[in-house]
PDB file of C-alpha atoms in Angstrom:
ATOM      1  CA  GLU A   1      98.753 106.801 109.587  1.00 86.00           C
ATOM      2  CA  ASP A   2      96.534 109.027 108.025  1.00 90.00           C
ATOM      3  CA  GLN A   3      94.380 107.412 105.351  1.00 94.00           C
ATOM      4  CA  VAL A   4      91.458 108.027 103.267  1.00 98.00           C
ATOM      5  CA  THR A   5      89.146 105.180 101.789  1.00 98.00           C
ATOM      6  CA  GLN A   6      86.527 105.957  99.043  1.00 98.00           C
ATOM      7  CA  SER A   7      83.688 103.627  98.114  1.00 97.00           C
ATOM      8  CA  PRO A   8      82.427 102.478  95.696  1.00 98.00           C
ATOM      9  CA  GLU A   9      85.334 102.589  93.205  1.00 97.00           C
ATOM     10  CA  ALA A  10      82.688 103.125  90.501  1.00 98.00           C
ATOM     11  CA  LEU A  11      78.986 103.652  90.317  1.00 98.00           C
ATOM     12  CA  ARG A  12      76.527 103.692  87.448  1.00 98.00           C
ATOM     13  CA  LEU A  13      73.413 105.441  87.730  1.00 98.00           C
ATOM     14  CA  GLN A  14      70.442 106.228  85.608  1.00 98.00           C
ATOM     15  CA  GLU A  15      69.509 109.924  85.139  1.00 98.00           C
ATOM     16  CA  GLY A  16      67.333 110.760  88.042  1.00 97.00           C
ATOM     17  CA  GLU A  17      68.520 107.821  90.231  1.00 98.00           C
ATOM     18  CA  SER A  18      69.810 109.288  93.504  1.00 98.00           C
ATOM     19  CA  SER A  19      72.795 107.735  95.281  1.00 98.00           C
ATOM     20  CA  SER A  20      75.357 108.302  97.879  1.00 98.00           C
ATOM     21  CA  LEU A  21      79.315 108.118  97.747  1.00 98.00           C
ATOM     22  CA  ASN A  22      81.163 107.456 100.797  1.00 98.00           C
ATOM     23  CA  CYS A  23      84.613 108.662 102.285  1.00 98.00           C
ATOM     24  CA  SER A  24      85.973 106.990 105.481  1.00 98.00           C
ATOM     25  CA  TYR A  25      88.971 108.645 106.790  1.00 97.00           C
ATOM     26  CA  THR A  26      91.377 108.086 109.634  1.00 96.00           C
ATOM     27  CA  VAL A  27      93.398 111.168 110.680  1.00 93.00           C
ATOM     28  CA  SER A  28      95.263 112.549 113.795  1.00 89.00           C
ATOM     29  CA  GLY A  29      93.282 115.739 114.188  1.00 91.00           C
ATOM     30  CA  LEU A  30      91.088 116.629 111.261  1.00 93.00           C
ATOM     31  CA  ARG A  31      91.401 120.300 110.094  1.00 93.00           C
ATOM     32  CA  GLY A  32      89.141 119.931 107.018  1.00 94.00           C
ATOM     33  CA  LEU A  33      87.729 117.286 104.505  1.00 96.00           C
ATOM     34  CA  PHE A  34      87.585 118.488 100.900  1.00 97.00           C
ATOM     35  CA  TRP A  35      85.327 117.153  98.024  1.00 98.00           C
ATOM     36  CA  TYR A  36      86.413 117.628  94.532  1.00 98.00           C
ATOM     37  CA  ARG A  37      85.182 116.711  91.177  1.00 98.00           C
ATOM     38  CA  GLN A  38      87.667 115.758  88.373  1.00 98.00           C
ATOM     39  CA  ASP A  39      86.896 115.294  84.500  1.00 97.00           C
ATOM     40  CA  PRO A  40      89.235 112.998  82.428  1.00 94.00           C
ATOM     41  CA  GLY A  41      92.383 115.116  81.528  1.00 91.00           C
ATOM     42  CA  LYS A  42      91.539 118.067  83.850  1.00 95.00           C
ATOM     43  CA  GLY A  43      92.631 119.080  87.235  1.00 97.00           C
ATOM     44  CA  PRO A  44      90.271 118.652  90.199  1.00 98.00           C
ATOM     45  CA  GLU A  45      87.545 121.135  90.643  1.00 98.00           C
ATOM     46  CA  PHE A  46      86.634 122.107  94.288  1.00 97.00           C
ATOM     47  CA  LEU A  47      83.182 121.182  95.434  1.00 98.00           C
ATOM     48  CA  PHE A  48      83.046 121.594  99.442  1.00 96.00           C
ATOM     49  CA  THR A  49      84.982 121.925 102.600  1.00 95.00           C
ATOM     50  CA  LEU A  50      83.715 120.545 105.817  1.00 96.00           C
ATOM     51  CA  TYR A  51      85.315 121.384 109.098  1.00 94.00           C
ATOM     52  CA  SER A  52      83.463 119.602 111.890  1.00 95.00           C
ATOM     53  CA  ALA A  53      81.059 116.491 112.571  1.00 95.00           C
ATOM     54  CA  GLY A  54      77.344 117.503 111.721  1.00 97.00           C
ATOM     55  CA  GLU A  55      78.395 120.042 109.108  1.00 97.00           C
ATOM     56  CA  GLU A  56      76.465 119.850 105.988  1.00 98.00           C
ATOM     57  CA  LYS A  57      77.010 121.751 102.594  1.00 98.00           C
ATOM     58  CA  GLU A  58      74.902 121.864  99.405  1.00 97.00           C
ATOM     59  CA  LYS A  59      75.388 122.813  95.754  1.00 96.00           C
ATOM     60  CA  GLU A  60      72.750 122.113  93.339  1.00 96.00           C
ATOM     61  CA  ARG A  61      72.158 118.598  93.202  1.00 97.00           C
ATOM     62  CA  LEU A  62      75.073 117.707  95.635  1.00 98.00           C
ATOM     63  CA  LYS A  63      74.969 117.579  99.418  1.00 98.00           C
ATOM     64  CA  ALA A  64      77.993 116.662 101.568  1.00 98.00           C
ATOM     65  CA  THR A  65      77.862 115.551 105.224  1.00 98.00           C
ATOM     66  CA  LEU A  66      80.488 114.867 107.819  1.00 98.00           C
ATOM     67  CA  THR A  67      80.607 112.736 110.782  1.00 96.00           C
ATOM     68  CA  LYS A  68      83.673 111.866 112.896  1.00 94.00           C
ATOM     69  CA  LYS A  69      84.705 108.831 110.697  1.00 95.00           C
ATOM     70  CA  GLU A  70      83.286 109.520 107.428  1.00 98.00           C
ATOM     71  CA  SER A  71      81.884 111.833 104.676  1.00 98.00           C
ATOM     72  CA  PHE A  72      78.981 111.274 102.494  1.00 98.00           C
ATOM     73  CA  LEU A  73      78.287 113.032  98.983  1.00 98.00           C
ATOM     74  CA  HIS A  74      74.666 112.620  98.108  1.00 98.00           C
ATOM     75  CA  ILE A  75      73.741 113.215  94.525  1.00 98.00           C
ATOM     76  CA  THR A  76      70.063 113.896  94.103  1.00 98.00           C
ATOM     77  CA  ALA A  77      68.243 113.288  90.620  1.00 98.00           C
ATOM     78  CA  PRO A  78      71.860 113.246  88.800  1.00 98.00           C
ATOM     79  CA  LYS A  79      72.133 114.270  85.126  1.00 98.00           C
ATOM     80  CA  PRO A  80      74.483 112.705  82.558  1.00 98.00           C
ATOM     81  CA  GLU A  81      76.624 116.051  83.209  1.00 97.00           C
ATOM     82  CA  ASP A  82      77.443 114.994  86.536  1.00 98.00           C
ATOM     83  CA  SER A  83      79.581 112.036  85.331  1.00 98.00           C
ATOM     84  CA  ALA A  84      83.123 112.407  86.568  1.00 98.00           C
ATOM     85  CA  THR A  85      85.518 111.097  89.170  1.00 98.00           C
ATOM     86  CA  TYR A  86      84.785 112.339  92.598  1.00 98.00           C
ATOM     87  CA  LEU A  87      87.552 112.827  95.214  1.00 98.00           C
ATOM     88  CA  CYS A  88      87.672 113.337  98.792  1.00 98.00           C
ATOM     89  CA  ALA A  89      90.755 114.626 100.694  1.00 98.00           C
ATOM     90  CA  VAL A  90      91.601 115.358 104.392  1.00 96.00           C
ATOM     91  CA  GLN A  91      93.980 117.798 105.850  1.00 94.00           C
ATOM     92  CA  ALA A  92      95.570 117.087 109.290  1.00 92.00           C
ATOM     93  CA  ASN A  93      96.095 119.598 112.049  1.00 89.00           C
ATOM     94  CA  ASN A  94     100.041 119.109 112.147  1.00 83.00           C
ATOM     95  CA  GLN A  95     100.737 118.675 108.268  1.00 86.00           C
ATOM     96  CA  GLY A  96     100.428 122.379 106.825  1.00 84.00           C
ATOM     97  CA  GLY A  97      98.507 122.220 103.619  1.00 88.00           C
ATOM     98  CA  LYS A  98      99.062 118.551 102.812  1.00 93.00           C
ATOM     99  CA  LEU A  99      95.902 117.161 101.327  1.00 95.00           C
ATOM    100  CA  ILE A 100      95.629 113.153 101.568  1.00 97.00           C
ATOM    101  CA  PHE A 101      93.357 111.880  98.842  1.00 98.00           C
ATOM    102  CA  GLY A 102      91.206 108.772  98.524  1.00 98.00           C
ATOM    103  CA  GLN A 103      91.498 106.825  95.247  1.00 98.00           C
ATOM    104  CA  GLY A 104      88.145 108.402  94.026  1.00 98.00           C
ATOM    105  CA  THR A 105      84.523 107.021  92.987  1.00 98.00           C
ATOM    106  CA  GLU A 106      84.134 107.075  89.194  1.00 98.00           C
ATOM    107  CA  LEU A 107      80.441 108.026  88.480  1.00 98.00           C
ATOM    108  CA  SER A 108      78.814 107.282  85.248  1.00 98.00           C
ATOM    109  CA  VAL A 109      75.195 108.740  84.647  1.00 98.00           C
ATOM    110  CA  LYS A 110      73.327 107.383  81.642  1.00 97.00           C
ATOM    111  CA  PRO A 111      70.461 109.151  80.121  1.00 96.00           C
TER     112      PRO A 111
ATOM    113  CA  LYS B   1      89.704 135.981  89.027  1.00 69.00           C
ATOM    114  CA  ALA B   2      92.180 134.004  86.788  1.00 83.00           C
ATOM    115  CA  GLY B   3      92.617 130.406  87.771  1.00 94.00           C
ATOM    116  CA  VAL B   4      95.697 128.453  88.401  1.00 97.00           C
ATOM    117  CA  THR B   5      97.779 128.391  85.272  1.00 98.00           C
ATOM    118  CA  GLN B   6     100.381 125.523  84.840  1.00 98.00           C
ATOM    119  CA  THR B   7     103.279 125.525  81.759  1.00 97.00           C
ATOM    120  CA  PRO B   8     103.800 123.403  79.718  1.00 97.00           C
ATOM    121  CA  ARG B   9     100.653 121.555  79.517  1.00 97.00           C
ATOM    122  CA  TYR B  10     102.576 118.402  77.876  1.00 97.00           C
ATOM    123  CA  LEU B  11     105.943 117.265  78.196  1.00 97.00           C
ATOM    124  CA  ILE B  12     107.824 114.286  76.463  1.00 98.00           C
ATOM    125  CA  LYS B  13     111.076 113.390  77.761  1.00 98.00           C
ATOM    126  CA  THR B  14     113.638 110.391  77.976  1.00 98.00           C
ATOM    127  CA  ARG B  15     115.110 108.661  80.873  1.00 98.00           C
ATOM    128  CA  GLY B  16     117.989 110.473  82.538  1.00 98.00           C
ATOM    129  CA  GLN B  17     117.052 114.065  81.435  1.00 98.00           C
ATOM    130  CA  GLN B  18     115.525 116.565  83.777  1.00 98.00           C
ATOM    131  CA  VAL B  19     112.475 118.648  83.634  1.00 98.00           C
ATOM    132  CA  THR B  20     110.971 121.864  85.075  1.00 98.00           C
ATOM    133  CA  LEU B  21     107.378 122.471  85.504  1.00 98.00           C
ATOM    134  CA  SER B  22     105.834 125.904  86.133  1.00 98.00           C
ATOM    135  CA  CYS B  23     102.900 127.063  88.206  1.00 98.00           C
ATOM    136  CA  SER B  24     101.172 130.551  88.732  1.00 98.00           C
ATOM    137  CA  PRO B  25      98.828 130.611  91.610  1.00 97.00           C
ATOM    138  CA  ILE B  26      95.573 132.768  91.635  1.00 97.00           C
ATOM    139  CA  SER B  27      96.262 136.158  92.400  1.00 95.00           C
ATOM    140  CA  GLY B  28      96.728 136.886  96.325  1.00 92.00           C
ATOM    141  CA  HIS B  29      97.267 133.209  97.137  1.00 94.00           C
ATOM    142  CA  ARG B  30     100.506 132.558  99.084  1.00 93.00           C
ATOM    143  CA  SER B  31     100.544 128.811  99.296  1.00 94.00           C
ATOM    144  CA  VAL B  32     101.306 126.393  96.390  1.00 97.00           C
ATOM    145  CA  SER B  33     101.178 122.956  96.640  1.00 97.00           C
ATOM    146  CA  TRP B  34     102.264 120.067  94.089  1.00 98.00           C
ATOM    147  CA  TYR B  35     100.813 116.638  93.660  1.00 98.00           C
ATOM    148  CA  GLN B  36     101.566 113.747  91.316  1.00 98.00           C
ATOM    149  CA  GLN B  37      98.563 111.802  89.774  1.00 98.00           C
ATOM    150  CA  THR B  38      98.952 108.404  88.342  1.00 97.00           C
ATOM    151  CA  PRO B  39      96.263 105.643  87.606  1.00 93.00           C
ATOM    152  CA  GLY B  40      97.979 103.376  90.200  1.00 90.00           C
ATOM    153  CA  GLN B  41      98.702 105.616  93.206  1.00 94.00           C
ATOM    154  CA  GLY B  42      96.165 108.329  92.719  1.00 95.00           C
ATOM    155  CA  LEU B  43      97.063 111.778  93.978  1.00 97.00           C
ATOM    156  CA  GLN B  44     100.115 112.135  95.967  1.00 98.00           C
ATOM    157  CA  PHE B  45     101.425 114.905  97.886  1.00 97.00           C
ATOM    158  CA  LEU B  46     104.988 116.228  96.625  1.00 98.00           C
ATOM    159  CA  PHE B  47     105.420 119.498  98.644  1.00 95.00           C
ATOM    160  CA  GLU B  48     103.967 122.820  99.786  1.00 95.00           C
ATOM    161  CA  TYR B  49     105.563 126.498  99.605  1.00 95.00           C
ATOM    162  CA  PHE B  50     104.279 129.334 101.572  1.00 93.00           C
ATOM    163  CA  SER B  51     106.050 132.839 101.154  1.00 90.00           C
ATOM    164  CA  GLU B  52     109.035 131.102  99.584  1.00 93.00           C
ATOM    165  CA  THR B  53     109.490 128.458 102.138  1.00 93.00           C
ATOM    166  CA  GLN B  54     109.033 124.867 101.783  1.00 93.00           C
ATOM    167  CA  ARG B  55     106.389 123.907 104.642  1.00 91.00           C
ATOM    168  CA  ASN B  56     106.077 120.374 104.054  1.00 91.00           C
ATOM    169  CA  LYS B  57     107.418 117.503 101.823  1.00 94.00           C
ATOM    170  CA  GLY B  58     105.751 114.117 100.849  1.00 95.00           C
ATOM    171  CA  ASN B  59     107.612 110.888 100.433  1.00 95.00           C
ATOM    172  CA  PHE B  60     109.193 111.285  97.367  1.00 97.00           C
ATOM    173  CA  PRO B  61     113.138 110.993  96.368  1.00 97.00           C
ATOM    174  CA  GLY B  62     115.273 113.898  96.361  1.00 96.00           C
ATOM    175  CA  ARG B  63     115.285 113.844  92.686  1.00 98.00           C
ATOM    176  CA  PHE B  64     112.084 115.873  93.308  1.00 98.00           C
ATOM    177  CA  SER B  65     112.495 119.333  94.148  1.00 97.00           C
ATOM    178  CA  GLY B  66     110.786 122.769  94.050  1.00 97.00           C
ATOM    179  CA  ARG B  67     110.732 126.385  94.700  1.00 97.00           C
ATOM    180  CA  GLN B  68     108.618 129.614  95.149  1.00 97.00           C
ATOM    181  CA  PHE B  69     109.558 132.940  94.102  1.00 96.00           C
ATOM    182  CA  SER B  70     108.554 136.345  95.757  1.00 95.00           C
ATOM    183  CA  ASN B  71     105.632 136.728  93.498  1.00 93.00           C
ATOM    184  CA  SER B  72     104.313 133.457  94.925  1.00 94.00           C
ATOM    185  CA  ARG B  73     104.832 131.476  91.547  1.00 97.00           C
ATOM    186  CA  SER B  74     106.475 128.008  91.766  1.00 98.00           C
ATOM    187  CA  GLU B  75     108.629 125.648  90.022  1.00 98.00           C
ATOM    188  CA  MET B  76     109.240 121.976  90.544  1.00 98.00           C
ATOM    189  CA  ASN B  77     112.172 120.167  89.001  1.00 98.00           C
ATOM    190  CA  VAL B  78     112.581 116.415  88.393  1.00 98.00           C
ATOM    191  CA  SER B  79     116.209 115.235  87.636  1.00 96.00           C
ATOM    192  CA  THR B  80     117.372 112.020  86.295  1.00 97.00           C
ATOM    193  CA  LEU B  81     113.872 111.112  84.962  1.00 98.00           C
ATOM    194  CA  GLU B  82     112.639 107.581  85.240  1.00 98.00           C
ATOM    195  CA  LEU B  83     110.036 105.769  83.434  1.00 97.00           C
ATOM    196  CA  GLY B  84     107.886 105.659  86.734  1.00 97.00           C
ATOM    197  CA  ASP B  85     107.861 109.379  86.753  1.00 98.00           C
ATOM    198  CA  SER B  86     105.467 109.557  83.883  1.00 98.00           C
ATOM    199  CA  ALA B  87     102.354 111.102  85.333  1.00 98.00           C
ATOM    200  CA  LEU B  88      99.952 114.229  85.635  1.00 98.00           C
ATOM    201  CA  TYR B  89     101.602 116.718  87.818  1.00 98.00           C
ATOM    202  CA  LEU B  90      99.070 119.035  89.413  1.00 98.00           C
ATOM    203  CA  CYS B  91      99.737 122.543  91.302  1.00 98.00           C
ATOM    204  CA  ALA B  92      97.082 123.873  93.739  1.00 98.00           C
ATOM    205  CA  SER B  93      96.984 127.355  95.257  1.00 97.00           C
ATOM    206  CA  SER B  94      95.330 128.381  98.458  1.00 95.00           C
ATOM    207  CA  PRO B  95      95.058 131.273 100.586  1.00 90.00           C
ATOM    208  CA  GLY B  96      96.761 129.474 103.490  1.00 83.00           C
ATOM    209  CA  GLN B  97      96.430 126.209 105.650  1.00 74.00           C
ATOM    210  CA  GLY B  98      92.678 125.046 106.336  1.00 75.00           C
ATOM    211  CA  TYR B  99      91.440 126.869 103.156  1.00 88.00           C
ATOM    212  CA  GLU B 100      90.324 124.932  99.999  1.00 93.00           C
ATOM    213  CA  GLN B 101      93.015 124.319  97.391  1.00 96.00           C
ATOM    214  CA  PHE B 102      92.232 125.355  93.793  1.00 97.00           C
ATOM    215  CA  PHE B 103      94.025 123.006  91.022  1.00 98.00           C
ATOM    216  CA  GLY B 104      95.321 123.962  87.774  1.00 98.00           C
ATOM    217  CA  PRO B 105      94.899 121.940  84.830  1.00 97.00           C
ATOM    218  CA  GLY B 106      98.146 119.923  85.351  1.00 98.00           C
ATOM    219  CA  THR B 107     101.364 119.106  83.220  1.00 98.00           C
ATOM    220  CA  ARG B 108     101.430 115.734  81.575  1.00 98.00           C
ATOM    221  CA  LEU B 109     104.561 114.405  81.645  1.00 98.00           C
ATOM    222  CA  THR B 110     105.729 111.224  79.657  1.00 98.00           C
ATOM    223  CA  VAL B 111     109.062 109.647  80.078  1.00 98.00           C
ATOM    224  CA  LEU B 112     110.413 107.316  77.392  1.00 97.00           C
TER     225      LEU B 112
END
């Protein structure tokens, strides 16, 4: 069964304290892995798509990496405005556009 | 480009009623997917439409249905509402399979 597991469930950081979020996945043929950010009461906001092992994408303080079993979202020198829930999702080759989401990591960055 | 829009933003219904939610995708996007988000289950896939055809369906009862129109706008319907249907319903649009999906703000449904 296709599955996505994110860890930790919650992460508290001080401003400037770098860290990483983990997304482990099991899927029968990966078409793509997606990272989203979701603020309370809003829809998820697209961050990155990764398609193959070894691929990396960067955007401001965020960097996403992909291996055959997991993906990491590295946050460098975070700011309070980076506080949000970060969601990881996978899309399988044989399931159309269906996204399978993890439960998310709730990130809190304190000044 | 304008983003994905969903109407209404908030709905309060009672058990047994039915509800219709609407989604307008980003211009040029032909794929629309629907998701249900609850604190306990997270984001779960409901169904996907592409060029007016349902391409995939999640594990939800038949009370949940949807359709897509020729202009790519989509609606989802939930009949005989139950308390457990209270959730944030999210619509996402995409140019097609394998591409990123862009989400709307969601419709918050409360069933009393």
